XYZ file of C-alpha atoms in Angstrom:
352
model
C -40.039 233.552 145.271
C -43.182 235.703 145.452
C -42.030 237.540 142.307
C -41.866 234.263 140.405
C -45.272 233.036 141.576
C -47.018 236.327 140.773
C -45.422 236.581 137.320
C -46.334 233.013 136.379
C -49.855 233.159 137.821
C -50.836 236.467 136.213
C -49.398 235.469 132.836
C -51.147 232.092 132.990
C -54.561 233.571 133.798
C -54.284 236.279 131.143
C -53.161 233.799 128.498
C -55.753 231.225 129.500
C -58.603 233.744 129.312
C -57.203 235.898 126.527
C -56.493 233.149 124.001
C -60.176 232.196 123.409
C -60.922 235.893 122.872
C -58.121 235.999 120.296
C -59.505 232.859 118.640
C -62.901 234.500 118.158
C -61.402 237.812 117.007
C -58.963 236.235 114.550
C -61.644 233.875 113.222
C -64.037 236.759 112.508
C -61.303 238.637 110.672
C -60.214 235.571 108.722
C -56.735 235.421 110.243
C -56.351 231.733 109.453
C -53.296 229.583 108.783
C -52.314 228.766 105.214
C -50.905 225.266 104.679
C -48.147 224.275 102.256
C -49.472 222.016 99.517
C -46.332 219.848 99.709
C -46.817 219.250 103.434
C -48.338 216.117 105.009
C -51.883 215.560 103.766
C -53.247 215.485 107.317
C -52.328 219.146 107.724
C -54.724 220.343 105.020
C -57.677 220.058 107.391
C -55.939 222.620 109.634
C -56.230 225.301 106.952
C -58.060 228.295 108.382
C -57.161 227.647 112.031
C -56.495 231.056 113.639
C -52.821 231.951 113.899
C -50.754 234.739 115.517
C -51.683 233.335 118.944
C -48.190 234.236 120.078
C -49.393 237.822 120.497
C -51.471 236.765 123.511
C -48.554 234.801 124.961
C -46.136 237.733 124.663
C -48.576 240.309 126.052
C -49.488 238.012 128.965
C -45.804 237.499 129.796
C -45.077 241.240 129.716
C -48.052 242.017 131.975
C -47.177 239.129 134.311
C -43.620 240.423 134.667
C -44.875 243.969 135.321
C -47.369 242.790 137.955
C -44.666 240.855 139.792
C -42.692 244.076 140.253
C -45.769 246.046 141.239
C -46.569 243.385 143.850
C -43.091 243.616 145.386
C -42.608 247.312 144.600
C -39.167 246.711 143.102
C -37.832 248.171 139.861
C -37.108 245.828 136.933
C -33.462 245.061 136.254
C -31.424 245.726 133.125
C -30.923 242.004 132.425
C -34.643 241.252 132.501
C -35.590 244.275 130.403
C -33.042 243.326 127.751
C -34.393 239.769 127.485
C -37.952 241.117 127.272
C -36.826 243.583 124.590
C -35.359 240.680 122.626
C -38.590 238.706 122.978
C -40.777 241.638 121.934
C -38.545 242.648 119.035
C -38.506 239.159 117.548
C -42.252 238.834 118.177
C -42.710 241.976 116.070
C -40.694 240.447 113.227
C -42.783 237.280 113.513
C -46.029 239.275 113.600
C -45.135 241.005 110.333
C -44.355 237.611 108.808
C -47.667 236.138 110.004
C -49.694 239.148 108.898
C -48.254 239.086 105.380
C -49.119 235.380 105.121
C -52.699 236.159 106.066
C -53.031 239.339 103.994
C -51.621 237.761 100.837
C -53.160 234.326 101.521
C -49.947 232.368 101.080
C -47.851 230.003 103.214
C -44.785 232.285 103.048
C -44.751 235.721 104.657
C -41.736 238.019 104.776
C -39.049 237.277 102.243
C -36.251 235.286 103.858
C -33.829 238.198 103.521
C -36.197 240.674 105.168
C -37.004 238.245 107.970
C -33.316 237.553 108.637
C -32.558 241.278 108.564
C -35.222 241.928 111.188
C -33.789 239.219 113.430
C -30.261 240.548 112.955
C -31.210 244.150 113.763
C -33.008 243.176 116.974
C -30.192 240.796 117.890
C -27.480 243.373 117.211
C -29.149 245.944 119.478
C -29.384 243.304 122.219
C -25.738 242.262 121.733
C -24.493 245.841 122.044
C -26.610 246.694 125.092
C -26.140 243.438 127.009
C -22.486 244.236 127.791
C -23.441 247.643 129.200
C -25.387 248.731 132.323
C -22.999 247.646 135.097
C -24.453 247.441 138.590
C -22.793 248.759 141.740
C -20.385 245.805 141.619
C -19.447 246.595 137.981
C -21.208 243.423 136.753
C -22.957 243.782 133.376
C -25.804 241.544 132.123
C -23.249 239.679 129.972
C -19.515 239.677 129.361
C -17.625 239.321 126.089
C -16.734 235.747 127.021
C -18.154 232.355 126.142
C -19.996 230.369 128.778
C -21.177 226.868 129.614
C -22.065 226.505 133.301
C -20.521 229.958 133.815
C -18.183 232.237 131.846
C -14.893 230.660 130.877
C -11.715 231.677 129.071
C -10.566 235.157 128.090
C -12.691 237.820 126.438
C -13.314 237.129 122.739
C -13.763 240.831 121.998
C -16.919 242.753 121.243
C -16.957 241.932 117.510
C -16.677 238.152 117.879
C -19.039 238.237 120.860
C -21.638 240.158 118.846
C -21.379 237.657 115.983
C -21.761 234.767 118.441
C -24.799 236.387 120.075
C -26.394 236.904 116.650
C -25.769 233.252 115.769
C -27.474 232.173 118.999
C -30.448 234.499 118.580
C -31.103 233.757 114.912
C -30.318 230.080 115.402
C -32.636 229.448 118.343
C -35.468 231.662 117.116
C -35.450 229.684 113.864
C -35.002 226.396 115.770
C -38.199 226.978 117.754
C -39.887 228.065 114.529
C -38.934 224.748 112.889
C -40.133 222.843 115.959
C -43.542 224.537 115.684
C -44.858 222.079 113.098
C -47.379 220.048 115.114
C -50.100 221.051 117.574
C -48.526 221.846 120.939
C -45.050 220.584 120.025
C -43.101 223.859 120.297
C -45.132 224.986 123.328
C -44.294 221.881 125.319
C -40.682 221.684 124.132
C -39.857 225.276 125.086
C -41.884 225.089 128.286
C -39.522 222.558 129.883
C -36.518 224.740 128.982
C -38.154 227.790 130.567
C -38.877 225.741 133.694
C -35.191 224.813 133.788
C -34.238 228.486 133.666
C -36.541 229.261 136.590
C -34.539 226.709 138.607
C -31.189 227.947 137.263
C -31.992 231.570 138.147
C -33.022 230.556 141.670
C -29.878 228.482 142.175
C -27.644 231.292 140.916
C -29.375 233.701 143.317
C -28.825 231.405 146.292
C -25.177 230.966 145.347
C -24.405 234.465 144.123
C -20.904 235.823 144.671
C -22.595 239.085 145.691
C -24.041 237.354 148.760
C -21.201 235.060 149.710
C -17.915 234.348 147.991
C -17.219 230.688 147.361
C -15.413 228.404 144.923
C -18.530 227.836 142.792
C -20.445 231.076 143.276
C -21.961 232.874 140.272
C -21.129 236.324 138.925
C -24.569 236.866 137.363
C -26.040 240.351 137.487
C -29.774 239.720 138.061
C -30.491 235.989 138.566
C -33.808 236.469 140.391
C -35.288 238.790 137.777
C -34.187 236.442 135.003
C -36.051 233.643 136.804
C -39.078 235.957 136.931
C -38.846 236.497 133.162
C -38.677 232.739 132.581
C -41.639 232.192 134.922
C -43.733 234.906 133.243
C -43.155 233.454 129.772
C -43.744 229.932 131.112
C -47.050 230.972 132.680
C -48.191 232.587 129.443
C -47.069 229.520 127.517
C -49.025 227.132 129.760
C -52.194 229.185 129.316
C -51.675 229.188 125.557
C -50.906 225.447 125.470
C -54.386 224.697 126.845
C -55.775 225.916 123.513
C -52.821 224.881 121.358
C -52.757 221.218 122.460
C -53.935 218.687 119.823
C -56.276 219.403 118.151
C -55.151 223.030 118.228
C -57.758 225.778 118.315
C -55.061 228.356 117.519
C -51.444 228.404 116.351
C -48.714 230.587 117.856
C -47.332 231.461 114.413
C -43.964 233.072 113.874
C -45.052 235.722 116.382
C -44.775 233.183 119.167
C -42.021 230.900 117.898
C -39.505 233.678 117.163
C -40.293 235.312 120.510
C -39.782 232.057 122.427
C -36.513 231.325 120.657
C -35.330 234.819 121.504
C -36.216 234.382 125.182
C -34.243 231.130 125.370
C -31.182 232.711 123.744
C -31.473 235.822 125.912
C -31.724 233.806 129.118
C -28.724 231.680 128.125
C -26.607 234.762 127.452
C -27.572 236.653 130.628
C -27.344 233.615 132.956
C -23.925 232.771 131.436
C -25.080 229.338 130.174
C -24.693 229.760 126.421
C -23.470 226.286 125.459
C -25.673 224.638 128.096
C -28.710 225.844 126.099
C -27.755 223.466 123.292
C -28.397 220.606 125.744
C -31.396 222.113 127.557
C -33.121 222.791 124.214
C -31.797 219.575 122.694
C -35.024 218.705 120.872
C -34.991 222.021 118.985
C -31.325 221.421 118.115
C -32.086 217.898 116.836
C -34.990 219.134 114.701
C -32.871 221.947 113.253
C -30.059 219.485 112.530
C -32.523 217.276 110.612
C -33.258 220.194 108.260
C -29.554 220.961 107.771
C -28.802 217.292 107.064
C -31.737 216.969 104.659
C -30.848 220.083 102.666
C -27.101 219.409 102.633
C -27.417 215.748 101.659
C -29.940 216.560 98.921
C -27.681 219.232 97.414
C -24.711 216.856 97.416
C -26.422 213.666 96.215
C -29.906 214.566 94.985
C -31.328 212.113 97.538
C -33.135 212.591 100.855
C -32.217 211.209 104.264
C -35.701 211.714 105.719
C -39.097 211.387 104.090
C -39.577 215.057 104.942
C -37.892 217.637 107.139
C -38.208 218.903 109.861
C -37.952 215.570 111.657
C -41.500 215.502 113.062
C -42.908 215.372 109.523
C -40.719 212.353 108.723
C -42.541 210.400 111.429
C -45.914 211.700 110.212
C -45.214 210.295 106.755
C -44.005 207.080 108.415
C -47.526 206.631 109.789
C -47.187 207.878 113.369
C -50.236 209.678 114.789
C -49.711 213.377 115.449
C -50.423 213.073 119.180
C -47.965 210.177 119.427
C -45.204 212.274 117.866
C -45.985 215.278 120.077
C -46.002 213.310 123.343
C -42.841 211.369 122.471
C -41.041 214.534 121.399
C -42.159 216.206 124.643
C -40.516 213.314 126.494
C -37.293 213.841 124.533
C -37.443 217.565 125.316
C -37.914 216.819 129.020
C -34.976 214.384 129.008
C -32.752 217.003 127.340
C -33.763 219.628 129.900
C -33.145 217.161 132.737
C -29.719 216.302 131.314
C -28.846 219.984 131.072
C -29.931 220.630 134.664
C -27.949 217.598 135.793
C -24.822 219.020 134.181
C -25.537 222.419 135.716
C -25.709 220.944 139.225
C -22.930 218.387 138.813
C -20.155 220.759 139.896
C -21.912 221.093 143.263
C -21.861 217.345 143.930
C -19.469 216.363 146.721
C -16.104 215.161 145.516
C -15.197 211.676 146.786
């Protein structure tokens, strides 16, 4: 537990104090957000707000995680390092995207093909490495099986597993990116999912098959360190949210949103809760689905289902205040996370 507290506290303090420094630095250098002309008119006043705030979040999380291991004098585990690699790799892709937007003064950064390629390369390295590094019990950070509350069914093979991992990584990194359309929305929505993974990691540790065999025990390689990763990112996210809450003083940019999506996918894969993530991060899934529906329906019929996609912009154009949308979507995100945790714990409920 001390590992978790130290990681979250250090990351929170660094993010809380570091973000205003980043705001001043980025403002002096003119690293401001460009706004799409076709977007909601209320967003035009946000033009010039510093972006790339996700760099502070990621650095704070990495330092928080490191300090937690220095405090307990324990080495980091393979599972945690792989998830942090995934976060940092996707943050790098997002940083390049953000920097090109700023440098070329346009609302689009990396070309879609280059951005997708970067995500796929980082994801492929993670997918290959995550089924390696067995511990003394021959348990690897992930297995070539699908999972919901735990692994189920036979192995799907390394090729299909790699494709599935890439779908999860690209899908959720883009899902968080689509959710990051209003001040504080993505920060709050991903924060509740990270909090859920702190609880899941703790529960898996307490009921690990390595400690005591039982009918519902978990064969997870490093549950405590995965909870520490979730806590470190959550602490950094809370410190960032102080400055990102409406009206935002800084945006996380693709640097932050791709990194956060990668962390969620990485935690789901290494805690063996892949399909559960679709419930825990239900708001991000709903928002992504709204874009798919909008694009698909428009291509088939030439008409739109929503006033604008992603979904949060539909409600903006319907006249809802930005803070109203953010708070209500936070509530939906919290309900999804609570539903996911309820399903996770349901198999432990006494049978009557």
